Coordinates of C-alpha atoms in Angstrom, one line a residue:
Chain V
X1 CA -33.7 -66.4 -15.9
X2 CA -34.9 -67.4 -12.4
X3 CA -37.1 -70.4 -12.0
X4 CA -38.9 -68.5 -9.3
X5 CA -39.8 -65.6 -11.6
X6 CA -43.4 -65.2 -10.7
X7 CA -42.7 -65.3 -6.9
X8 CA -39.9 -62.8 -7.2
X9 CA -41.8 -60.4 -9.4
X10 CA -44.7 -60.4 -7.0
X11 CA -42.2 -59.8 -4.2
X12 CA -40.5 -56.9 -6.0
X13 CA -43.8 -55.2 -6.6
X14 CA -44.5 -55.2 -2.9
X15 CA -41.1 -53.9 -1.9
X16 CA -41.6 -50.1 -1.6
X17 CA -37.9 -49.3 -0.9
X18 CA -35.0 -47.5 -2.6
X19 CA -34.2 -49.3 -5.9
X20 CA -30.7 -50.5 -4.9
X21 CA -32.1 -52.1 -1.7
X22 CA -35.0 -53.7 -3.7
X23 CA -32.5 -55.2 -6.2
X24 CA -30.3 -56.6 -3.3
X25 CA -33.3 -58.2 -1.6
X26 CA -34.6 -59.8 -4.8
X27 CA -31.1 -61.0 -5.7
X28 CA -30.6 -62.5 -2.2
X29 CA -34.0 -64.2 -2.3
X30 CA -33.5 -65.5 -5.8
X31 CA -30.1 -67.1 -5.0
X32 CA -31.4 -68.6 -1.7
X33 CA -34.6 -70.0 -3.3
X34 CA -32.5 -71.7 -6.0
X35 CA -29.9 -72.8 -3.4
X36 CA -32.5 -74.4 -1.1
X37 CA -34.4 -76.1 -4.0
X38 CA -31.1 -77.6 -5.2
X39 CA -30.0 -78.7 -1.7
X40 CA -33.4 -80.4 -1.1
X41 CA -33.3 -82.0 -4.5
X42 CA -29.8 -83.3 -3.7
X43 CA -31.3 -85.0 -0.7
X44 CA -33.6 -86.9 -2.9
X45 CA -36.7 -84.7 -2.8
X46 CA -38.5 -84.5 -6.2
X47 CA -37.9 -81.3 -8.1
X48 CA -41.4 -79.8 -7.8
X49 CA -41.6 -80.7 -4.1
X50 CA -38.2 -79.2 -3.5
X51 CA -39.2 -76.0 -5.2
X52 CA -42.5 -75.8 -3.3
X53 CA -40.7 -76.3 0.0
X54 CA -38.1 -73.6 -0.9
X55 CA -40.9 -71.1 -1.6
X56 CA -42.7 -72.1 1.6
X57 CA -39.5 -71.7 3.7
X58 CA -38.0 -68.6 2.2
X59 CA -40.6 -66.4 0.5
X60 CA -41.8 -63.8 2.9
X61 CA -45.5 -63.5 3.8
X62 CA -46.9 -59.9 3.8
X63 CA -46.2 -59.7 7.6
X64 CA -42.6 -60.8 7.2
X65 CA -42.1 -58.6 4.2
X66 CA -43.5 -55.6 6.2
X67 CA -40.9 -56.3 8.9
X68 CA -38.1 -56.6 6.4
X69 CA -39.2 -53.4 4.7
X70 CA -39.2 -51.6 8.1
X71 CA -35.5 -52.3 8.5
X72 CA -34.6 -50.6 5.2
X73 CA -37.1 -47.7 5.1
X74 CA -35.3 -44.4 4.5
X75 CA -35.3 -41.9 7.5
X76 CA -37.7 -39.6 5.8
X77 CA -40.2 -42.4 5.2
X78 CA -39.9 -43.5 8.8
X79 CA -40.8 -40.0 9.9
X80 CA -43.7 -39.3 7.6
X81 CA -45.3 -42.8 7.2
X82 CA -47.2 -42.3 10.4
X83 CA -49.3 -39.7 8.7
X84 CA -52.2 -40.4 6.3
X85 CA -51.6 -39.8 2.6
X86 CA -53.4 -36.4 2.4
X87 CA -51.6 -35.0 5.5
X88 CA -48.3 -36.3 4.1
X89 CA -48.9 -34.6 0.7
X90 CA -49.8 -31.3 2.4
X91 CA -46.7 -31.6 4.5
X92 CA -44.5 -32.3 1.5
X93 CA -46.1 -29.3 -0.4
X94 CA -45.4 -27.0 2.6
X95 CA -41.8 -28.2 2.9
X96 CA -41.3 -27.7 -0.8
X97 CA -42.9 -24.3 -0.7
X98 CA -40.6 -23.3 2.2
X99 CA -37.5 -24.6 0.4
X100 CA -38.5 -22.8 -2.8
X101 CA -39.0 -19.5 -0.9
X102 CA -35.7 -19.9 0.8
X103 CA -34.1 -20.5 -2.6
X104 CA -35.8 -17.4 -4.1
X105 CA -34.7 -15.2 -1.2
X106 CA -31.1 -16.5 -1.3
X107 CA -31.1 -16.0 -5.1
X108 CA -32.6 -12.5 -4.7
X109 CA -30.0 -11.6 -2.1
X110 CA -27.1 -12.9 -4.3
X111 CA -28.4 -11.0 -7.3
X112 CA -29.1 -7.8 -5.4
X113 CA -25.6 -6.5 -6.0
X114 CA -26.2 -6.5 -9.8
X115 CA -28.3 -3.8 -11.6
X116 CA -30.9 -6.4 -12.4
X117 CA -33.7 -4.8 -10.5
X118 CA -32.8 -1.1 -10.5
X119 CA -32.6 -0.9 -14.3
X120 CA -33.9 -4.3 -15.5
X121 CA -33.4 -5.4 -19.1
X122 CA -36.5 -6.4 -21.1
X123 CA -35.8 -10.2 -20.7
X124 CA -34.6 -10.1 -17.1
X125 CA -38.0 -11.1 -15.5
X126 CA -38.3 -14.0 -18.0
X127 CA -34.8 -15.2 -17.1
X128 CA -35.5 -14.8 -13.3
X129 CA -38.6 -16.9 -13.8
X130 CA -36.6 -19.6 -15.6
X131 CA -34.1 -19.5 -12.8
X132 CA -36.9 -20.0 -10.2
X133 CA -38.4 -22.8 -12.3
X134 CA -34.9 -24.5 -12.4
X135 CA -34.5 -24.2 -8.7
X136 CA -38.0 -25.6 -8.0
X137 CA -37.6 -28.5 -10.3
X138 CA -34.1 -29.4 -9.1
X139 CA -35.2 -29.2 -5.4
X140 CA -38.1 -31.5 -6.1
X141 CA -36.1 -34.0 -8.0
X142 CA -33.3 -34.0 -5.3
X143 CA -36.1 -34.5 -2.7
X144 CA -37.5 -37.5 -4.7
X145 CA -34.0 -39.0 -5.3
X146 CA -32.2 -38.5 -2.1
X147 CA -34.8 -37.8 0.6
X148 CA -37.8 -39.8 -0.4
X149 CA -35.5 -42.3 -2.2
X150 CA -38.2 -43.0 -4.8
X151 CA -37.7 -46.2 -6.8
X152 CA -40.4 -45.7 -9.5
X153 CA -38.4 -44.4 -12.5
X154 CA -41.5 -43.0 -14.3
X155 CA -42.0 -40.7 -11.3
X156 CA -38.4 -39.6 -11.2
X157 CA -38.3 -38.9 -15.0
X158 CA -41.6 -36.9 -14.9
X159 CA -40.7 -33.2 -15.4
X160 CA -36.9 -33.8 -15.7
X161 CA -37.1 -33.1 -19.5
X162 CA -38.0 -29.5 -18.7
X163 CA -34.4 -28.8 -17.5
X164 CA -32.7 -29.0 -20.9
X165 CA -35.6 -27.0 -22.3
X166 CA -35.0 -24.3 -19.7
X167 CA -31.3 -24.4 -20.5
X168 CA -32.0 -23.7 -24.1
X169 CA -34.7 -21.1 -23.4
X170 CA -32.4 -19.2 -20.9
X171 CA -29.5 -19.2 -23.4
X172 CA -31.6 -18.2 -26.4
X173 CA -33.5 -15.7 -24.2
X174 CA -30.3 -14.0 -23.0
X175 CA -29.1 -13.6 -26.7
X176 CA -32.5 -12.4 -27.8
X177 CA -32.6 -10.0 -24.9
X178 CA -29.2 -8.6 -25.9
X179 CA -30.2 -8.0 -29.6
X180 CA -33.7 -6.7 -28.5
X181 CA -32.1 -4.1 -26.2
X182 CA -29.4 -3.3 -28.7
X183 CA -32.2 -2.4 -31.2
X184 CA -33.9 -0.3 -28.5
X185 CA -30.6 1.4 -27.6
X186 CA -29.9 2.3 -31.3
X187 CA -33.4 3.8 -31.4
X188 CA -32.7 5.9 -28.3
X189 CA -29.4 7.1 -29.7
X190 CA -31.2 8.3 -32.9
X191 CA -33.9 10.0 -30.8
X192 CA -31.5 11.6 -28.5
X193 CA -30.0 13.7 -31.2
X194 CA -26.4 15.1 -31.6
X195 CA -26.3 16.9 -28.2
X196 CA -26.8 13.7 -26.2
X197 CA -23.8 11.7 -24.9
X198 CA -23.9 8.4 -26.8
X199 CA -21.2 6.9 -24.5
X200 CA -23.6 7.2 -21.5
X201 CA -26.4 5.5 -23.4
X202 CA -24.2 2.7 -24.7
X203 CA -22.6 2.1 -21.2
X204 CA -26.1 1.9 -19.6
X205 CA -27.1 -0.7 -22.2
X206 CA -23.9 -2.6 -21.7
X207 CA -24.2 -2.6 -17.9
X208 CA -27.9 -3.6 -18.0
X209 CA -27.6 -6.3 -20.7
X210 CA -24.4 -7.9 -19.7
X211 CA -25.9 -8.5 -16.3
X212 CA -29.0 -9.9 -18.0
X213 CA -27.0 -12.1 -20.3
X214 CA -24.8 -13.3 -17.5
X215 CA -28.0 -14.3 -15.6
X216 CA -29.4 -16.1 -18.6
X217 CA -26.1 -18.0 -19.2
X218 CA -25.8 -19.0 -15.6
X219 CA -29.4 -20.2 -15.5
X220 CA -28.8 -22.1 -18.7
X221 CA -25.6 -23.7 -17.5
X222 CA -27.1 -24.6 -14.1
X223 CA -30.2 -26.1 -15.7
X224 CA -28.0 -28.2 -18.0
X225 CA -25.6 -29.2 -15.3
X226 CA -28.4 -30.2 -12.9
X227 CA -30.2 -32.1 -15.7
X228 CA -27.0 -34.2 -16.4
X229 CA -26.5 -34.8 -12.7
X230 CA -30.1 -35.7 -12.0
X231 CA -30.4 -37.8 -15.1
X232 CA -27.3 -39.8 -14.0
X233 CA -29.1 -40.4 -10.6
X234 CA -32.2 -41.6 -12.3
X235 CA -30.2 -43.8 -14.6
X236 CA -28.7 -45.5 -11.6
X237 CA -32.2 -46.2 -10.3
X238 CA -33.3 -47.5 -13.7
X239 CA -30.2 -49.7 -14.0
X240 CA -31.1 -51.4 -10.6
X241 CA -34.7 -51.9 -11.9
X242 CA -33.3 -53.4 -15.1
X243 CA -31.1 -55.7 -13.0
X244 CA -34.1 -57.0 -11.2
X245 CA -35.9 -57.5 -14.5
X246 CA -32.8 -59.3 -15.9
X247 CA -32.5 -61.5 -12.9
X248 CA -36.2 -62.4 -12.8
X249 CA -36.8 -62.7 -16.5
X250 CA -40.0 -63.6 -18.3
X251 CA -42.3 -65.8 -16.4
X252 CA -45.1 -66.8 -18.8
X253 CA -44.6 -70.5 -18.1
X254 CA -44.4 -70.2 -14.4
X255 CA -47.1 -67.8 -13.3
X256 CA -49.8 -70.4 -13.0
X257 CA -47.8 -72.8 -10.9
X258 CA -46.4 -69.9 -8.8
X259 CA -49.9 -68.6 -8.0
X260 CA -50.8 -71.9 -6.5
X261 CA -47.7 -71.8 -4.3
X262 CA -48.3 -68.7 -2.4
X263 CA -47.5 -69.7 1.2
X264 CA -50.0 -69.4 4.0
X265 CA -48.8 -67.6 7.2
X266 CA -47.9 -70.1 10.0
X267 CA -45.5 -68.1 12.2
X268 CA -41.8 -68.0 12.9
X269 CA -39.4 -70.7 14.1
X270 CA -41.4 -73.2 16.1
Chain J
X1 CA -36.8 -62.3 42.8
X2 CA -35.5 -62.3 39.2
X3 CA -36.7 -60.0 36.4
X4 CA -39.9 -61.1 34.7
X5 CA -39.5 -62.6 31.2
X6 CA -40.9 -60.7 28.2
X7 CA -42.2 -63.5 26.1
X8 CA -42.0 -61.5 22.8
X9 CA -38.4 -60.6 23.6
X10 CA -37.7 -64.2 24.5
X11 CA -39.0 -65.5 21.1
X12 CA -37.0 -62.8 19.3
X13 CA -33.8 -63.7 21.3
X14 CA -34.4 -67.4 20.6
X15 CA -34.7 -66.8 16.8
X16 CA -31.6 -64.6 16.9
X17 CA -29.7 -67.2 19.0
X18 CA -30.7 -70.0 16.5
X19 CA -29.2 -68.0 13.7
X20 CA -26.0 -67.1 15.5
X21 CA -25.6 -70.6 16.8
X22 CA -25.5 -72.1 13.2
X23 CA -23.2 -69.3 12.1
X24 CA -20.6 -70.4 14.6
X25 CA -19.4 -73.0 12.1
X26 CA -18.6 -70.3 9.5
X27 CA -20.2 -68.1 6.9
X28 CA -23.5 -69.3 5.4
X29 CA -26.1 -68.2 2.9
X30 CA -29.7 -67.5 4.1
X31 CA -31.0 -70.8 2.8
X32 CA -28.2 -72.7 4.5
X33 CA -29.0 -71.1 7.8
X34 CA -32.7 -72.1 7.5
X35 CA -31.7 -75.7 6.5
X36 CA -29.1 -76.0 9.3
X37 CA -31.5 -74.7 12.0
X38 CA -34.2 -77.3 11.0
X39 CA -31.8 -80.2 10.6
X40 CA -29.7 -79.5 13.7
X41 CA -32.7 -79.1 15.9
X42 CA -34.2 -82.3 14.4
X43 CA -37.1 -80.3 13.0
X44 CA -38.0 -78.7 16.4
X45 CA -37.2 -75.3 15.1
X46 CA -37.8 -74.1 11.5
X47 CA -37.9 -70.8 9.9
X48 CA -40.9 -70.6 7.6
X49 CA -42.4 -68.1 5.2
X50 CA -39.4 -65.9 4.9
X51 CA -39.4 -65.0 8.6
X52 CA -35.7 -65.6 8.5
X53 CA -34.9 -62.4 6.4
X54 CA -36.3 -59.7 8.7
X55 CA -34.2 -61.2 11.5
X56 CA -31.1 -61.6 9.4
X57 CA -31.3 -58.0 8.1
X58 CA -32.0 -56.6 11.6
X59 CA -28.9 -58.5 13.0
X60 CA -26.9 -57.2 10.1
X61 CA -28.1 -53.6 10.8
X62 CA -27.3 -53.9 14.4
X63 CA -23.8 -55.2 13.6
X64 CA -24.2 -58.6 15.2
X65 CA -23.7 -60.4 11.8
X66 CA -22.0 -59.2 8.6
X67 CA -23.5 -59.9 5.2
X68 CA -21.1 -60.1 2.2
X69 CA -21.8 -60.6 -1.4
X70 CA -19.8 -63.3 -3.2
X71 CA -20.1 -65.1 -6.5
X72 CA -21.0 -68.8 -6.6
X73 CA -22.2 -70.8 -9.6
X74 CA -22.0 -67.7 -11.8
X75 CA -24.3 -65.6 -9.7
X76 CA -24.0 -63.2 -6.8
X77 CA -25.0 -64.7 -3.4
X78 CA -25.0 -63.1 0.0
X79 CA -23.6 -64.9 3.0
X80 CA -23.5 -64.0 6.6
X81 CA -20.9 -64.4 9.3
X82 CA -21.1 -63.4 13.0
X83 CA -19.1 -60.3 14.1
X84 CA -17.2 -60.0 17.4
X85 CA -20.3 -58.1 18.7
X86 CA -22.4 -61.1 17.7
X87 CA -20.1 -63.6 19.4
X88 CA -20.3 -61.5 22.6
X89 CA -24.1 -61.2 22.4
X90 CA -24.3 -65.0 21.9
X91 CA -22.2 -65.7 25.0
X92 CA -24.5 -63.5 27.1
X93 CA -27.6 -65.0 25.5
X94 CA -26.5 -68.6 26.2
X95 CA -26.3 -67.8 29.9
X96 CA -29.6 -65.9 29.9
X97 CA -31.5 -68.6 27.9
X98 CA -30.1 -71.3 30.2
X99 CA -31.4 -69.4 33.2
X100 CA -34.9 -68.9 31.7
X101 CA -35.3 -72.5 30.5
X102 CA -33.7 -73.8 33.7
X103 CA -36.3 -71.9 35.7
X104 CA -39.1 -73.2 33.4
X105 CA -37.9 -76.8 33.6
X106 CA -37.6 -76.5 37.4
X107 CA -41.1 -75.2 37.5
X108 CA -42.5 -78.0 35.3
X109 CA -40.7 -80.7 37.3
X110 CA -41.9 -79.2 40.6
X111 CA -45.5 -79.5 39.4
X112 CA -45.2 -83.1 38.3

């Protein structure tokens, strides 16, 4: 546990940066604060005074912290931070909408070769909807993780649990669709009478429903794969957060003394 | 007539030169840099309130110093050393700072 727990926790809260960068900055500050306090103590300065001077020398003021953060801000943040929050949110929504539309168009073009739309099975629209939802969710999470480089794990985890649910729904949906249509096909065969060609009816069912089942299984596999991949990314962020917590540790005994040690701005090297 | 001095740039260059000057002895942790600058300048220069870190991280980003994580006393610590680019910059800066302060001193002595 750090003897500078309260100061480091306050610092970590103000560091709005990717988690790995936050962890490195806190770790560097922690080691340096201890190093300087020890070095001053070794020069005969009383422990509390050494600690106070270490904080005064090394703990960044809000201005210094803002400059430090500016050197590590991800490219996307550097581009959009000049806008106000409502404009930035609108911009993000527009970008997301465009990306989702592009995904839907690309997906539609790729599926155009199949008989999904000409003679759709009963569950095809549902599975296409699940595919679109998967695409949207994955695009949003990739944006949060790799473009915005979000460090708040609760935000990253929000909505992620829908992906395994979609995987299950798509797989179950494709199997249900198969049996549902098989039931309907059997009905058509009975209604058609002995003159009808049962081979043609069965082949039409097979063609329609294997395409639908393939779509469902692909959506299910993609949703599951993307969930595992994204969850691993979120776990890396959470691990870095845990490392910060582990390094800092509980600070119940120190918060009071730390609060009185907040440095006042005095400028750079004089 | 020489080029006019940008005071903000001069302060930034001085801070960077102070850091690179103490790093000439070898790799140092952030706190050692702060301590060395203060001690070697007899207290004339001192980094206070964490102003050291934005400068260190900028120098690192620009490739003038190199930060490396090592382990000491059972915990990870970051230490910095100058790069070749940093040494070259420092050589240029020495000359430039001498010029600027030489001019300033000349001006002050002339007015005495």
